[in-house]
Short mmCIF file of C-alpha atoms in Angstrom, two decimals:
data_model
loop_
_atom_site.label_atom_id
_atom_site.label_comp_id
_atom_site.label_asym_id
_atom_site.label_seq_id
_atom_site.Cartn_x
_atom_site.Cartn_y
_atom_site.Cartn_z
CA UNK A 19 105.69 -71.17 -6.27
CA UNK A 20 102.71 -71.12 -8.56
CA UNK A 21 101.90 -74.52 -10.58
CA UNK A 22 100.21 -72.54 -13.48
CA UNK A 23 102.34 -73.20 -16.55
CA UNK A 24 104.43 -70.57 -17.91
CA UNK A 25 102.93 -68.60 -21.21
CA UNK A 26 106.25 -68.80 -22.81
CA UNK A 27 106.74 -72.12 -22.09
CA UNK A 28 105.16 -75.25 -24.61
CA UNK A 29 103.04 -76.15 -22.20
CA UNK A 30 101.34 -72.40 -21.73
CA UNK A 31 101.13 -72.12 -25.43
CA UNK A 32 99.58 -75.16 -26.34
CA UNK A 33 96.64 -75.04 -23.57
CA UNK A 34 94.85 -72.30 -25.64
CA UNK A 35 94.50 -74.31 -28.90
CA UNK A 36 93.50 -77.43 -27.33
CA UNK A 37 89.79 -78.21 -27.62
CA UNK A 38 88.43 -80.72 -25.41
CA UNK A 39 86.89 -84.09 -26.83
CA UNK A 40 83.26 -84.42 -27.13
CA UNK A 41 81.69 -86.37 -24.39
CA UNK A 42 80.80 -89.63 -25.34
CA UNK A 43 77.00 -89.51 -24.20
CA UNK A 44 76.74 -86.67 -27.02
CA UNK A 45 77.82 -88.94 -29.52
CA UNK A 46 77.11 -92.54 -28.60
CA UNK A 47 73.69 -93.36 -30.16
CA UNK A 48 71.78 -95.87 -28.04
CA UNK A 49 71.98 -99.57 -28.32
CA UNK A 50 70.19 -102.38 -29.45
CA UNK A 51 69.70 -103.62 -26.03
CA UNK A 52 67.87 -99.98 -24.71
CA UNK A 53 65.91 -100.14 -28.47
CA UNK A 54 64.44 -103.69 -27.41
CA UNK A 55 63.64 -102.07 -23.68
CA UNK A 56 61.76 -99.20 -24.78
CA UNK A 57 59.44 -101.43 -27.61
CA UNK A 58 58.24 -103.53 -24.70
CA UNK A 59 57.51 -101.13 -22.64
CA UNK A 60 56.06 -99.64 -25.42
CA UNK A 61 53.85 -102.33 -26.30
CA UNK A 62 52.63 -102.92 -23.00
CA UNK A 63 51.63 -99.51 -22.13
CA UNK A 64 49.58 -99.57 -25.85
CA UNK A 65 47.81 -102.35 -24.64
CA UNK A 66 46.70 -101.64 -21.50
CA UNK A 67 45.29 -98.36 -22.97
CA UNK A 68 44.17 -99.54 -25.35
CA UNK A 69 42.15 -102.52 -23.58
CA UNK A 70 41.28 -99.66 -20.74
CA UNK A 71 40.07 -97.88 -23.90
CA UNK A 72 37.71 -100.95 -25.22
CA UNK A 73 36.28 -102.00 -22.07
CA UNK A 74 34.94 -98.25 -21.40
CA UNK A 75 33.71 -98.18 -25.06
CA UNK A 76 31.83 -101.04 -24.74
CA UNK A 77 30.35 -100.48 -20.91
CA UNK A 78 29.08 -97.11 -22.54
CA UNK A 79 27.27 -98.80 -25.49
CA UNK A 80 26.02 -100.97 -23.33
CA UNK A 81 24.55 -98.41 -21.53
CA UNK A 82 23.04 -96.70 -24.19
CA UNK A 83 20.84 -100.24 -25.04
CA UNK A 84 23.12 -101.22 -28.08
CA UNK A 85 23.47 -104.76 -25.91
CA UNK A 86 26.03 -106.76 -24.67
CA UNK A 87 29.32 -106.80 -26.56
CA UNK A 88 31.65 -109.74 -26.26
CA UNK A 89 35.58 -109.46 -25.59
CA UNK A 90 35.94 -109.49 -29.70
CA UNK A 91 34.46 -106.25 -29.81
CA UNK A 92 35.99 -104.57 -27.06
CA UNK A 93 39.27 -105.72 -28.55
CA UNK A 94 38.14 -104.06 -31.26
CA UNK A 95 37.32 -101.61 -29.81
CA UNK A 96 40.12 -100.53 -27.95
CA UNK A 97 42.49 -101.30 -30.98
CA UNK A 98 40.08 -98.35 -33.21
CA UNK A 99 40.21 -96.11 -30.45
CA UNK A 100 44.32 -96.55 -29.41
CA UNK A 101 45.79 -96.87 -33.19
CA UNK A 102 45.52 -93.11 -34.52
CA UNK A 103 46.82 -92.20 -30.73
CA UNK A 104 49.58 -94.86 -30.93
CA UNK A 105 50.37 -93.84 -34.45
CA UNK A 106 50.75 -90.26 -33.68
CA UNK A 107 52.89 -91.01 -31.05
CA UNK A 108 55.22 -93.39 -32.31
CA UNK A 109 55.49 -90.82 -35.34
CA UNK A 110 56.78 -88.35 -32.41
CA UNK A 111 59.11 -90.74 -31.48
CA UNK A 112 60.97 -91.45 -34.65
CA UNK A 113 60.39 -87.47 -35.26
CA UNK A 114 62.59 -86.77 -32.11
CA UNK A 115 65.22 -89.94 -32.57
CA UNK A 116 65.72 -88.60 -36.37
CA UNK A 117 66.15 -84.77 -34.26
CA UNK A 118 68.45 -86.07 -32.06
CA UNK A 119 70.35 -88.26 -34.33
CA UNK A 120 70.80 -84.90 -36.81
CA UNK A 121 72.26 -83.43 -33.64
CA UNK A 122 74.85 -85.91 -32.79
CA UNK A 123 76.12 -85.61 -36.67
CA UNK A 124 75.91 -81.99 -36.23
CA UNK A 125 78.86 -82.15 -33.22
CA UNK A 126 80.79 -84.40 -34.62
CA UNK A 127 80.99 -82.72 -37.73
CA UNK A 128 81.84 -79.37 -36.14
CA UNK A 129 84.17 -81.46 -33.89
CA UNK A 130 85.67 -82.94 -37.36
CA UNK A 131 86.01 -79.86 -38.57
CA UNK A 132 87.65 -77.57 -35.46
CA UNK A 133 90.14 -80.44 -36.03
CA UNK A 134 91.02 -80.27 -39.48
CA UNK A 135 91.03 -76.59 -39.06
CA UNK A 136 93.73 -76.76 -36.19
CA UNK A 137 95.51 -79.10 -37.55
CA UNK A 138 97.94 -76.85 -39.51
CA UNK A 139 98.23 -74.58 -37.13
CA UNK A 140 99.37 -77.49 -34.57
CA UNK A 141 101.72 -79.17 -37.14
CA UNK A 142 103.63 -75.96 -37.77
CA UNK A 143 104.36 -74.73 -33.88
CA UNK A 144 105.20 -78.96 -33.46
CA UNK A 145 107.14 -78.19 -36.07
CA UNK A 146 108.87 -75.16 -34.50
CA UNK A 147 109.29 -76.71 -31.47
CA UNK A 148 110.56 -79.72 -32.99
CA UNK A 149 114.04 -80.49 -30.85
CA UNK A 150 114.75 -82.92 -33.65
CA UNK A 151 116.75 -80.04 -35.52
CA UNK A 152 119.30 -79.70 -33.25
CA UNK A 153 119.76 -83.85 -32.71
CA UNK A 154 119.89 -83.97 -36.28
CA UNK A 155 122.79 -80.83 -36.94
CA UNK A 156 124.48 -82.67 -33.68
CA UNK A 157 124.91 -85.74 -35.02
CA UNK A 158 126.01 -84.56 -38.95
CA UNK A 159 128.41 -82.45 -36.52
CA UNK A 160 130.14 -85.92 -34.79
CA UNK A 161 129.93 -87.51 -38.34
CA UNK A 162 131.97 -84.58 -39.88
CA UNK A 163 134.37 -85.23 -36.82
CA UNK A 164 134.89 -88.94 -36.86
CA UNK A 165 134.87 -89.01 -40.88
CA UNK A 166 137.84 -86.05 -40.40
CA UNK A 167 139.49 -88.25 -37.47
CA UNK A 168 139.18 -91.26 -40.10
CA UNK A 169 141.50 -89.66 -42.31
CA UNK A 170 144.15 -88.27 -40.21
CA UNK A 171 144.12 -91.64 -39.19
CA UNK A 172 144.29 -92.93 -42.53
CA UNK A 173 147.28 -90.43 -43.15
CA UNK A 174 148.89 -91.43 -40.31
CA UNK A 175 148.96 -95.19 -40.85
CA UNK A 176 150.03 -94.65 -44.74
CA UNK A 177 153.02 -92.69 -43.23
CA UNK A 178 153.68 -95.61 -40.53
CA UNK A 179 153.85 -98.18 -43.29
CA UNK A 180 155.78 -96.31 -45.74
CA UNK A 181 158.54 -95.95 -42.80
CA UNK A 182 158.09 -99.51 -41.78
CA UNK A 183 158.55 -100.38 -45.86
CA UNK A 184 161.57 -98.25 -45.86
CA UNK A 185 163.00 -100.13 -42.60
CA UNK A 186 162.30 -103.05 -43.69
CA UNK A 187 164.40 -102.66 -46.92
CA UNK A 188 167.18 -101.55 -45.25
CA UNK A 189 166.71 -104.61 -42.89
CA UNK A 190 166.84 -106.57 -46.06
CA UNK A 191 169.45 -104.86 -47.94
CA UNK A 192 171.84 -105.50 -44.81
CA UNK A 193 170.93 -109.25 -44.01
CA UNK A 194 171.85 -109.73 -47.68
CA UNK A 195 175.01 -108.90 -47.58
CA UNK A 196 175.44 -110.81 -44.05
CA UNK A 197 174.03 -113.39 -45.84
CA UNK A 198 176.74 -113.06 -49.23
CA UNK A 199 179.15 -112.90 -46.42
CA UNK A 200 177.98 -116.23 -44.43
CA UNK A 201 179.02 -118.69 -47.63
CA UNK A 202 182.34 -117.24 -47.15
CA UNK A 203 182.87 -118.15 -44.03
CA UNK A 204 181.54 -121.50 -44.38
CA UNK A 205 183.71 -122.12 -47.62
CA UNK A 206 187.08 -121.31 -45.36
CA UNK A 207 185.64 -123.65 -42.48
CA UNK A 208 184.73 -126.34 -44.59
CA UNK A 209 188.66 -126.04 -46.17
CA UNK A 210 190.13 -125.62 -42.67
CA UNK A 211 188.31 -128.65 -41.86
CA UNK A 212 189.49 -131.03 -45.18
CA UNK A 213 193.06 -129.52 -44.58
CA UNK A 214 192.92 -130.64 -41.00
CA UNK A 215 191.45 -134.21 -41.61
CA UNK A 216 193.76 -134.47 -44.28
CA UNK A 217 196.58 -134.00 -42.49
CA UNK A 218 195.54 -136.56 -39.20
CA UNK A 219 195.08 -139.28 -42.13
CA UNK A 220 198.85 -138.10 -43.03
CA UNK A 221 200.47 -138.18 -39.35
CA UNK A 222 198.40 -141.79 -39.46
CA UNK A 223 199.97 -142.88 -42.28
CA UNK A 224 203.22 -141.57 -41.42
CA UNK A 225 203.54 -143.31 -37.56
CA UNK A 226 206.28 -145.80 -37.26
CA UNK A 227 205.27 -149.15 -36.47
CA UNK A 228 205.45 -150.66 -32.83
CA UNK A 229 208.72 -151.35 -31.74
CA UNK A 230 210.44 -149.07 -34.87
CA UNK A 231 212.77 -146.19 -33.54
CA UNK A 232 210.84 -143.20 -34.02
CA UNK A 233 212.26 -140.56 -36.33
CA UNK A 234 212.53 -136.85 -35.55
CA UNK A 235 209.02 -135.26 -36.94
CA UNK A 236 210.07 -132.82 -40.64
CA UNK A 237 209.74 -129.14 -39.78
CA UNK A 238 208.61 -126.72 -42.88
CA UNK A 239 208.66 -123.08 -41.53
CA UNK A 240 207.66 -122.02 -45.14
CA UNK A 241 204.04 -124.04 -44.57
CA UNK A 242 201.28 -121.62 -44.57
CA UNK A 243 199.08 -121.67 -41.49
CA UNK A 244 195.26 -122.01 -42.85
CA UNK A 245 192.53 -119.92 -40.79
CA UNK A 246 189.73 -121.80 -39.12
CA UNK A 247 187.32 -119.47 -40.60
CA UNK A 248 186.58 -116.06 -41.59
CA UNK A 249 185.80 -114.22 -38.37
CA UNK A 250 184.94 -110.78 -38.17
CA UNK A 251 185.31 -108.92 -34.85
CA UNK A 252 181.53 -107.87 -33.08
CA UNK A 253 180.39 -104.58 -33.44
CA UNK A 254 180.81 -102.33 -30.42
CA UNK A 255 178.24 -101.36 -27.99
CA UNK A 256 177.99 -97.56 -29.61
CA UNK A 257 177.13 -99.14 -32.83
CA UNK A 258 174.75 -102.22 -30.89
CA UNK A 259 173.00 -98.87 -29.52
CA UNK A 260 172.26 -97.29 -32.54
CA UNK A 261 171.01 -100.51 -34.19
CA UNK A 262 168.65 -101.73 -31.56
CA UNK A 263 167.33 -97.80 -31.84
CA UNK A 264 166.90 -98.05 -35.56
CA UNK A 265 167.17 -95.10 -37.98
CA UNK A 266 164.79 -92.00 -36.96
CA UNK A 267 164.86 -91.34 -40.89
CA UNK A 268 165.90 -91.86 -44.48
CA UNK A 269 168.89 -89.03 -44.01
CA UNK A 270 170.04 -91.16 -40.65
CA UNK A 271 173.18 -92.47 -42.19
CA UNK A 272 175.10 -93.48 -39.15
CA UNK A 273 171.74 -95.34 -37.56
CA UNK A 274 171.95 -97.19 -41.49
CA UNK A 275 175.04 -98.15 -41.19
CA UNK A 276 175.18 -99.00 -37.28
CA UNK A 277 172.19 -101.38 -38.72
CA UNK A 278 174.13 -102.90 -41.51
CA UNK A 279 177.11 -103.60 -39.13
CA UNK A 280 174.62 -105.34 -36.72
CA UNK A 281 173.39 -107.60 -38.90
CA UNK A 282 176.61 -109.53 -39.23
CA UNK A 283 176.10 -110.98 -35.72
CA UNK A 284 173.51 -113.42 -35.69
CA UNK A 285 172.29 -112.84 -32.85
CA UNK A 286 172.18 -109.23 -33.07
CA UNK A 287 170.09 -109.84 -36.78
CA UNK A 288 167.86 -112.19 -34.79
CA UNK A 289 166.97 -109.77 -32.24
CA UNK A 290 166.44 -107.02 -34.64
CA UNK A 291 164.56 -108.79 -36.67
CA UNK A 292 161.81 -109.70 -33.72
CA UNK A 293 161.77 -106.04 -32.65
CA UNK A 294 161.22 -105.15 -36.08
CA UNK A 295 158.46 -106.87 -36.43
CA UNK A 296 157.22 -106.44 -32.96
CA UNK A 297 157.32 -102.52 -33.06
CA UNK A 298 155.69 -102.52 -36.77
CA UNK A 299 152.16 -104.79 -35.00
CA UNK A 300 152.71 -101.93 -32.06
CA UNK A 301 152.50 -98.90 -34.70
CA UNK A 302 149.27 -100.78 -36.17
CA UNK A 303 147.58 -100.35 -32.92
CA UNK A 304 148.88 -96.52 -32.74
CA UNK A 305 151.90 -97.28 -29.80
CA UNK A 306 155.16 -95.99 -30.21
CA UNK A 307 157.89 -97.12 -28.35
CA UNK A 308 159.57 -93.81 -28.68
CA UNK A 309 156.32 -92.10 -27.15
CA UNK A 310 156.74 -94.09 -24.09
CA UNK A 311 157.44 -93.01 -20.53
CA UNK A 312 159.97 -95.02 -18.99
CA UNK A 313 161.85 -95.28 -15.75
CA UNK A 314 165.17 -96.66 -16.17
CA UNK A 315 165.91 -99.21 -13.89
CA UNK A 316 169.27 -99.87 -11.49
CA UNK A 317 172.21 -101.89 -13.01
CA UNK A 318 171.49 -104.08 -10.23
CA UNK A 319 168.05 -105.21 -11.23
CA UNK A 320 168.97 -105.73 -14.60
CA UNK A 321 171.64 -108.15 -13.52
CA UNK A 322 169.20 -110.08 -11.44
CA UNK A 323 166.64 -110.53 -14.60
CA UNK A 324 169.51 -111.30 -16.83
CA UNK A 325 170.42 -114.32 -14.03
CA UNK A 326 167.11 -115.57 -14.23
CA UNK A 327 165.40 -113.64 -11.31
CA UNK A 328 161.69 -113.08 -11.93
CA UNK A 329 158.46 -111.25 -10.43
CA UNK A 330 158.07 -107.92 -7.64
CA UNK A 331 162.13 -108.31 -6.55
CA UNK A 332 162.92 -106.86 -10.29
CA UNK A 333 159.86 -104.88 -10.88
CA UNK A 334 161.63 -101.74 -11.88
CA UNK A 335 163.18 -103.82 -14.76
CA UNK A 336 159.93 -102.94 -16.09
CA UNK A 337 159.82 -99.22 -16.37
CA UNK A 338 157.21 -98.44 -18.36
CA UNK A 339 154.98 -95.98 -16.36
CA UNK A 340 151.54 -95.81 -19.37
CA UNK A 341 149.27 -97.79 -18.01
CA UNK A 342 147.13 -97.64 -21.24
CA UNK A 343 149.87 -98.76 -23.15
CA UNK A 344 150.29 -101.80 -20.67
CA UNK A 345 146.97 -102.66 -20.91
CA UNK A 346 146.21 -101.88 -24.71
CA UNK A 347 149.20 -104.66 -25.44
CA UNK A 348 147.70 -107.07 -22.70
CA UNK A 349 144.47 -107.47 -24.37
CA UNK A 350 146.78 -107.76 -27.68
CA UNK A 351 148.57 -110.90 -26.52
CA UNK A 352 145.28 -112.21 -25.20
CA UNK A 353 143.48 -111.90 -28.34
CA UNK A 354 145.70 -111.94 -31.64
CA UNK A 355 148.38 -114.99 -31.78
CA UNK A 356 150.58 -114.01 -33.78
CA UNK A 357 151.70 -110.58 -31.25
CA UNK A 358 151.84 -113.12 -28.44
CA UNK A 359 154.55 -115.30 -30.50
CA UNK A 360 156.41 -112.14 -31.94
CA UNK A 361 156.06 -110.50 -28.41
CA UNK A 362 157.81 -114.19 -26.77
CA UNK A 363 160.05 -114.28 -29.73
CA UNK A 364 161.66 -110.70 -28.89
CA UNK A 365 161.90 -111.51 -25.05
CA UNK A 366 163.80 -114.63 -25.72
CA UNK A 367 166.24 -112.89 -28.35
CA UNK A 368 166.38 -109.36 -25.87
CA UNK A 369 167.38 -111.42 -23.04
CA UNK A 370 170.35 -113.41 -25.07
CA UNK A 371 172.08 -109.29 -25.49
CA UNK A 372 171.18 -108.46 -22.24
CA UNK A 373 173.40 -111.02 -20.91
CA UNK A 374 176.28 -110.16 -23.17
CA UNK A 375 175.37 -106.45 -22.47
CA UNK A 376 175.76 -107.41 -18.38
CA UNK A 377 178.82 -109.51 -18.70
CA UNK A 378 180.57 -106.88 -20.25
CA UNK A 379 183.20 -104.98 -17.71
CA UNK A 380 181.40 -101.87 -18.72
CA UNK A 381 177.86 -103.30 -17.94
CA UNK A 382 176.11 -100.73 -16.45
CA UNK A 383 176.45 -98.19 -18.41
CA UNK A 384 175.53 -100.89 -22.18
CA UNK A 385 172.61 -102.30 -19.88
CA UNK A 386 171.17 -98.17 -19.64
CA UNK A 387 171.96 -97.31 -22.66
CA UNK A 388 169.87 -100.75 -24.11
CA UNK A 389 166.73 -100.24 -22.19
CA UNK A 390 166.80 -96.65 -23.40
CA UNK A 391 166.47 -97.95 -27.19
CA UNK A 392 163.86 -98.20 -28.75
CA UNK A 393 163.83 -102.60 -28.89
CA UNK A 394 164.58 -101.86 -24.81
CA UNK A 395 161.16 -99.90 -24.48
CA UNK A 396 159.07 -102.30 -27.03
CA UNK A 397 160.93 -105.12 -24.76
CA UNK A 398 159.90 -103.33 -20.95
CA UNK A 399 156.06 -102.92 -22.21
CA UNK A 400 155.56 -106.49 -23.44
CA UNK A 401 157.55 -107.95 -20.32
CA UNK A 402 155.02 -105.75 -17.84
CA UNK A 403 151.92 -106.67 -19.81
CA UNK A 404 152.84 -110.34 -19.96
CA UNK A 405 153.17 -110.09 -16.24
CA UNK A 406 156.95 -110.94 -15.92
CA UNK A 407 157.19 -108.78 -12.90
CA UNK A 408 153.45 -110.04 -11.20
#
């Protein structure tokens, strides 16, 4: 393979246009410390001309009979003779620094200016080349998706809580009439109760003293017989179904009405009232209970965990079989109180109906059709992530 760079590539285009730096040496002036050098050695070379210069000025006037001549006058001597010389030659030298230093300005202006002439040229293929275009349309892209994802997820939830808002009214509207109902009741008992103390104060009253022959006890046939209080028989297991399932819609009639007769038992309102709740904090955190994937487990089992047995030996109890789900509602009992306490509250009140659901003679088939409910699978999820069956 060759390593020269490929012509179509960035690299192959942009070798052409680059122009190497100029060298430093062609631009560095010289410094102080080489100025300081070259005026000594200057100096000293000037005066050992010119004293060279003196002394054979002064041997050849001597010569000549002009007499001796002291070291004054060949100082003098050698200064007249070297000065024009030195002169001249220092003019050289500040003629040739001043050439040179007119050169160096000379590159770096053309170097200044093969720049600024480039430069456009440069910015536009950077600009061409630029990979920030497609970042930039890839992320307005993902921000068009997760502002499009933000409102069917907006739609979704203002759909969840106007179903919630329309359970919870029926919820309402029945525990108010259980509740119109409950006063009732406690009226008759409270009358059944006077009626009975009344009449042990009377049998009191009316026992013979000791020793006294007791007389034969009055019979009325015509006296009314006063209830205890105003019971009201429990709602089958068809109707328990279709309660703990809750209506699928407003048109649902018989899943309104299986709720309304529900509510009546107390602990059948109790335990609706904690799944309501708990499945309305499970729909806020996008988990449906009807969504689920559940195993229903053996009659068997379920008697076990309604007797109290625990852990791996009734593992099938919970059937659950999204292990997303399991975990998403794990790290919501961890982390926000008030599931955890809703999530314990259901448990306790499922387990009461399981029992009543198991001691029926028809058992198995109420304790099936209860797990398959809607409160059963909300109740299966929050036992496994709780780690009832660890």
């Amino acid at each position: 393979m060759s390593d020269k760079p490929d012509p179509g590539s960035d690299q192959g285009r942009a070798a052409p246009d680059a122009q190497p730096p100029a060298p430093a040496a062609d631009l560095a002036l010289p410094g102080r410390g080489a100025r300081l050098r070259a005026g000594a050695l200057w100096a000293v070379v000037w005066t050992l001309v010119g004293g060279a210069l003196g002394q054979g000025a002064a041997m050849a006037l001597e010569r000549s009979g002009l007499g001796p001549i002291g070291p004054g006058g060949v100082a003098a001597l050698g200064l007249a003779l070297s000065a024009p010389w030195a002169v001249m030659l220092a003019a050289a030298a500040v003629m040739a620094r001043i050439d040179e230093t007119a050169r160096r300005v000379s590159a770096l202006h053309r170097q200044l200016s093969r720049i600024q002439a480039d430069l456009p040229r440069r910015a536009a293929r950077a600009f061409e080349a630029d990979p920030g275009k497609e970042l930039a349309r890839a992320m307005a892209g993902a921000a068009r998706e997760a502002l499009d994802a933000e409102r069917a997820a907006m739609a979704r939830a203002i759909a969840e809580i106007g179903e919630t808002q329309r359970r919870l009214d029926a919820v309402a509207r029945a525990l108010g009439d259980g509740r119109a109902a409950a006063p009732a009741s406690s009226s008759a008992g409270q009358a059944a109760a006077h009626a009975q103390a009344a009449a042990s104060a009377e049998q009191v009253e009316r026992q013979p003293a000791p020793g006294a022959a007791r007389a034969p006890a009055p019979t009325d046939e015509a006296q009314a017989v006063l209830p205890l209080a105003d019971e009201r028989a429990a709602p089958g297991w068809p109707t328990i179904v279709a309660a703990l399932e809750f209506p699928r819609d407003e048109s649902d009639a018989a899943g309104f009405a299986a709720l309304e007769a529900a509510v009546r038992d107390p602990v059948l309102s109790e335990l609706l009232q904690a799944a309501e709740d708990t499945l309305t904090l499970l729909a806020q955190h996008g988990l449906y209970a009807e969504d689920l994937s559940v195993n229903i487990a053996p009659f068997e089992d379920w008697a076990r965990f309604a007797a109290g047995a625990r852990g791996p030996e009734v593992a099938a109890v919970g059937g659950v079989r999204n292990p997303e789900a399991v975990e998403a509602v794990r790290r919501l009992i961890r982390s926000d109180p008030i599931f955890r306490d809703t999530a314990m509250h259901l448990m306790r009140r499922f387990d009461r109906v399981l029992r009543r659901a198991v001691d029926d003679p028809e058992g198995a088939a109420h304790a099936s059709a209860l797990a398959d409910t809607r409160t059963g699978r909300a109740f299966m999820l929050v036992a496994q992530a709780m780690g009832v069956f660890d």
